[in-house]
């Protein structure tokens, strides 16, 4: 068994010292969003002798992983565990399947885009299915509402919202509306931003629209709770996110287990 020291990721959406009450780490006085436990080269754990876990696995994969795992995945740890402290809503994202990840990574390598470039999407050639288990009540957006449900909610925002509702009212789900929120022109963004400020008091969906509009003024995706499935996970409850499922973590904390990848679309 290897003792590991694990890297904290100070992303802006993490609370100050956010991991301290979750895993008992030493306070840093800075934002703490994720604790990574694994061998991904972006933030590998460190062994007691000072070697990074990815280097240790490369040096002796058969002993540390076992021959069956090496035969199936190669000399790499195929899983990555994270502890998340979600102090502010994350962006809407999804993860690629194995073929998309391999092709996207190859394309970006071919053009010489640096691995740490801010406009790089595919950091590695691997898929990233994941599961999150809540450590406290945790709000998430996962997948899409039925088209008719989304249309009814959108119409409550007034006449300007009618075109958005019409996009999905006869559709099995509301994906067209989400695509529109993400690809709107500047003029359309102004209308959508106005709509996001009109969600009145009422249920959790409207409450989250108001909160997102206040946190991210002018961002049309503040309307996402109207078109995506909003859930509150109770402590110990989990959600599975296969490739291609749009999602966003809004608030709370959890343990996340995923394929060892850092690909986010």
C-alpha positions as a printed NumPy array, in Angstrom:
array([[  0.   ,   0.   ,   0.   ],
       [  1.251,   3.464,  -0.923],
       [  0.745,   6.5  ,   1.275],
       [ -0.157,   9.474,  -0.915],
       [  0.005,  13.252,  -0.661],
       [ -2.723,  14.74 ,  -2.845],
       [ -2.957,  17.974,  -4.807],
       [ -5.524,  20.687,  -4.074],
       [ -6.857,  22.563,  -7.109],
       [ -7.534,  26.251,  -6.259],
       [-10.244,  26.923,  -8.848],
       [-12.183,  30.151,  -8.355],
       [-15.492,  28.357,  -7.663],
       [-14.099,  26.703,  -4.522],
       [-14.686,  28.267,  -1.098],
       [-11.743,  29.608,   0.892],
       [-10.392,  26.59 ,   2.822],
       [-13.307,  24.641,   1.377],
       [-11.693,  21.209,   1.719],
       [-10.764,  21.608,   5.383],
       [-14.161,  20.535,   6.816],
       [-14.488,  17.762,   4.222],
       [-11.163,  15.937,   4.49 ],
       [ -9.245,  17.676,   7.285],
       [ -6.532,  19.243,   5.126],
       [ -4.371,  22.07 ,   6.452],
       [ -5.966,  25.465,   5.729],
       [ -4.357,  27.4  ,   2.889],
       [ -6.303,  30.645,   3.169],
       [ -7.167,  30.362,  -0.522],
       [ -9.938,  28.953,  -2.699],
       [-10.013,  25.161,  -2.521],
       [-12.224,  23.471,  -5.093],
       [-10.944,  19.932,  -5.674],
       [ -8.647,  17.396,  -4.044],
       [ -7.236,  15.035,  -6.692],
       [ -6.312,  11.477,  -5.713],
       [ -4.746,   9.631,  -8.615],
       [ -2.085,   9.592, -11.298],
       [ -3.354,  12.078, -13.874],
       [ -0.301,  14.077, -15.037],
       [ -2.133,  17.388, -14.536],
       [ -2.04 ,  16.936, -10.737],
       [ -0.659,  13.53 ,  -9.716],
       [ -0.55 ,  12.356,  -6.14 ],
       [  2.907,  11.996,  -4.585],
       [  4.235,   8.884,  -2.86 ],
       [  6.109,   8.842,   0.448],
       [  9.488,   8.742,  -1.302],
       [  8.689,  11.899,  -3.272],
       [  7.878,  10.278,  -6.619],
       [  4.685,  11.218,  -8.407],
       [  2.178,   8.39 ,  -8.664],
       [  2.197,   8.421, -12.464],
       [  5.985,   7.995, -12.459],
       [  5.772,   5.184,  -9.896],
       [  3.192,   3.364, -12.023],
       [  5.29 ,   3.745, -15.152],
       [  8.32 ,   2.299, -13.327],
       [  6.499,  -0.799, -11.997],
       [  2.99 ,  -1.143, -13.418],
       [  2.634,  -4.903, -12.929],
       [  3.278,  -4.705,  -9.178],
       [  1.186,  -1.617,  -8.462],
       [ -1.71 ,  -2.271, -10.834],
       [ -1.68 ,  -6.012, -11.433],
       [ -1.364,  -7.761, -14.802],
       [ -5.105,  -7.821, -15.562],
       [ -5.461,  -4.033, -15.253],
       [ -2.296,  -3.45 , -17.28 ],
       [ -3.549,  -5.772, -20.02 ],
       [ -6.85 ,  -3.898, -20.207],
       [ -5.782,  -0.26 , -19.807],
       [ -2.014,  -0.208, -20.215],
       [  0.463,   0.992, -17.558],
       [ -1.834,   3.676, -16.19 ],
       [ -4.347,   4.062, -13.375],
       [ -7.662,   4.314, -15.274],
       [ -9.569,   6.028, -12.461],
       [ -9.331,   9.398, -10.731],
       [-10.987,  10.29 ,  -7.425],
       [-11.781,  13.857,  -6.443],
       [-13.331,  15.556,  -3.443],
       [-15.284,  18.639,  -4.553],
       [-16.138,  21.716,  -2.487],
       [-18.66 ,  23.598,  -4.653],
       [-18.86 ,  27.171,  -3.424],
       [-20.2  ,  28.679,  -6.651],
       [-21.913,  27.235,  -9.729],
       [-19.673,  25.582, -12.303],
       [-20.114,  26.074, -16.033],
       [-22.351,  23.757, -18.046],
       [-20.163,  20.995, -19.426],
       [-20.089,  17.485, -20.814],
       [-17.414,  14.888, -21.403],
       [-16.389,  13.025, -24.574],
       [-16.718,   9.313, -25.278],
       [-13.561,   7.261, -26.032],
       [-13.609,   7.872, -29.792],
       [-14.221,  11.619, -29.442],
       [-11.471,  11.953, -26.837],
       [ -8.9  ,  10.077, -28.911],
       [ -9.711,  12.012, -32.09 ],
       [ -9.839,  15.407, -30.35 ],
       [ -6.543,  14.817, -28.563],
       [ -4.844,  13.711, -31.783],
       [ -6.082,  16.819, -33.604],
       [ -4.815,  19.202, -30.926],
       [ -1.471,  17.419, -30.706],
       [ -1.121,  17.611, -34.496],
       [ -1.46 ,  21.403, -34.521],
       [  0.955,  21.739, -31.609],
       [ -1.425,  23.354, -29.147],
       [  0.257,  23.355, -25.697],
       [ -1.293,  21.06 , -23.093],
       [ -1.9  ,  24.001, -20.739],
       [ -3.307,  26.362, -23.385],
       [ -6.544,  28.003, -22.184],
       [ -8.254,  27.21 , -25.493],
       [ -7.32 ,  23.52 , -25.422],
       [-10.267,  21.138, -24.891],
       [ -8.666,  17.691, -25.044],
       [ -5.914,  17.418, -22.429],
       [ -5.568,  13.652, -22.891],
       [ -6.94 ,  10.9  , -25.176],
       [ -9.323,   9.353, -22.636],
       [-13.051,   9.369, -21.927],
       [-14.37 ,  10.791, -18.66 ],
       [-17.526,   9.098, -17.384],
       [-18.078,  10.063, -13.751],
       [-20.216,   9.569, -10.681],
       [-20.702,  12.1  ,  -7.875],
       [-21.831,  11.093,  -4.377],
       [-22.958,  13.997,  -2.206],
       [-21.258,  14.7  ,   1.136],
       [-23.964,  17.232,   1.998],
       [-27.11 ,  18.427,   0.207],
       [-25.844,  19.277,  -3.274],
       [-27.597,  20.991,  -6.189],
       [-26.92 ,  19.803,  -9.734],
       [-28.218,  20.316, -13.258],
       [-28.208,  17.029, -15.189],
       [-29.587,  16.324, -18.659],
       [-32.748,  17.848, -20.108],
       [-36.351,  18.474, -19.153],
       [-39.144,  17.247, -21.389],
       [-39.809,  19.798, -24.104],
       [-43.359,  20.53 , -22.954],
       [-42.236,  21.01 , -19.332],
       [-39.462,  23.393, -20.351],
       [-41.781,  25.358, -22.652],
       [-44.354,  25.845, -19.894],
       [-41.677,  27.139, -17.514],
       [-40.143,  29.439, -20.125],
       [-43.527,  31.007, -20.974],
       [-43.885,  32.282, -17.409],
       [-41.199,  34.856, -18.273],
       [-43.502,  36.758, -20.614],
       [-44.054,  37.339, -24.355],
       [-40.361,  37.784, -25.177],
       [-39.785,  34.208, -24.037],
       [-42.253,  32.73 , -26.529],
       [-39.707,  32.022, -29.33 ],
       [-37.54 ,  30.039, -26.913],
       [-40.547,  28.062, -25.709],
       [-41.622,  27.354, -29.296],
       [-38.261,  25.704, -29.996],
       [-38.985,  22.837, -27.632],
       [-42.72 ,  22.62 , -26.934],
       [-43.201,  19.707, -29.347],
       [-39.777,  18.131, -28.782],
       [-39.021,  15.085, -26.596],
       [-36.53 ,  17.17 , -24.612],
       [-35.269,  20.739, -24.345],
       [-31.832,  20.356, -25.9  ],
       [-32.625,  22.868, -28.687],
       [-33.214,  25.551, -26.088],
       [-29.902,  24.847, -24.364],
       [-28.059,  24.979, -27.684],
       [-29.697,  28.363, -28.317],
       [-28.596,  29.667, -24.912],
       [-25.022,  28.625, -25.664],
       [-24.851,  29.936, -29.252],
       [-27.052,  33.046, -29.174],
       [-26.022,  36.175, -31.079],
       [-25.252,  39.351, -29.151],
       [-28.769,  40.678, -29.779],
       [-30.328,  37.396, -28.67 ],
       [-28.126,  37.344, -25.578],
       [-29.507,  40.733, -24.517],
       [-33.074,  39.399, -24.703],
       [-32.196,  36.185, -22.878],
       [-30.356,  38.109, -20.168],
       [-33.46 ,  40.248, -19.601],
       [-35.587,  37.114, -19.34 ],
       [-33.312,  35.657, -16.686],
       [-34.064,  38.603, -14.399],
       [-37.83 ,  38.003, -14.589],
       [-38.048,  34.714, -12.725],
       [-40.347,  35.513,  -9.853],
       [-40.508,  33.976,  -6.415],
       [-41.684,  30.411,  -6.228],
       [-40.06 ,  27.029,  -6.615],
       [-36.402,  25.972,  -6.594],
       [-36.127,  26.276, -10.36 ],
       [-37.022,  29.971, -10.399],
       [-34.877,  30.549,  -7.334],
       [-31.828,  29.15 ,  -9.116],
       [-32.513,  31.215, -12.243],
       [-32.51 ,  34.348, -10.093],
       [-29.334,  33.291,  -8.279],
       [-27.498,  32.512, -11.508],
       [-28.615,  35.772, -13.132],
       [-27.299,  37.697, -10.127],
       [-24.004,  35.789, -10.032],
       [-23.395,  35.991, -13.793],
       [-25.101,  39.135, -15.148],
       [-25.76 ,  39.006, -18.867],
       [-25.13 ,  35.269, -19.215],
       [-28.078,  33.585, -21.003],
       [-27.304,  30.224, -19.408],
       [-28.761,  31.586, -16.178],
       [-31.963,  30.224, -17.774],
       [-30.552,  26.677, -17.779],
       [-32.649,  25.467, -14.795],
       [-35.739,  25.994, -16.985],
       [-34.48 ,  23.59 , -19.65 ],
       [-32.246,  21.199, -17.693],
       [-33.212,  18.791, -14.924],
       [-32.557,  20.418, -11.531],
       [-31.897,  18.011,  -8.664],
       [-30.925,  18.269,  -5.044],
       [-28.883,  15.264,  -3.968],
       [-29.239,  14.313,  -0.323],
       [-26.154,  13.242,   1.634],
       [-25.034,   9.866,   0.306],
       [-27.113,  10.118,  -2.873],
       [-25.273,   9.919,  -6.182],
       [-25.647,  10.82 ,  -9.832],
       [-23.982,   9.032, -12.761],
       [-22.859,  11.077, -15.762],
       [-21.941,   9.092, -18.87 ],
       [-20.301,  10.725, -21.875],
       [-22.373,  13.352, -23.655],
       [-24.681,  14.307, -20.762],
       [-24.627,  18.082, -20.086],
       [-24.402,  18.957, -16.414],
       [-23.393,  21.625, -13.93 ],
       [-22.738,  21.424, -10.212],
       [-24.331,  24.414,  -8.507],
       [-23.521,  24.102,  -4.82 ],
       [-22.616,  21.612,  -2.117],
       [-19.85 ,  19.003,  -1.857],
       [-19.191,  15.479,  -2.993],
       [-16.822,  12.651,  -3.803],
       [-16.37 ,  12.174,  -7.531],
       [-15.019,   9.046,  -9.207],
       [-14.259,   9.234, -12.916],
       [-12.177,   7.971, -15.752],
       [ -8.659,   9.375, -15.407],
       [ -9.169,  12.291, -17.768],
       [ -9.264,  16.073, -17.661],
       [-11.321,  16.524, -20.834],
       [-14.175,  19.019, -20.462],
       [-16.274,  20.293, -23.38 ]])
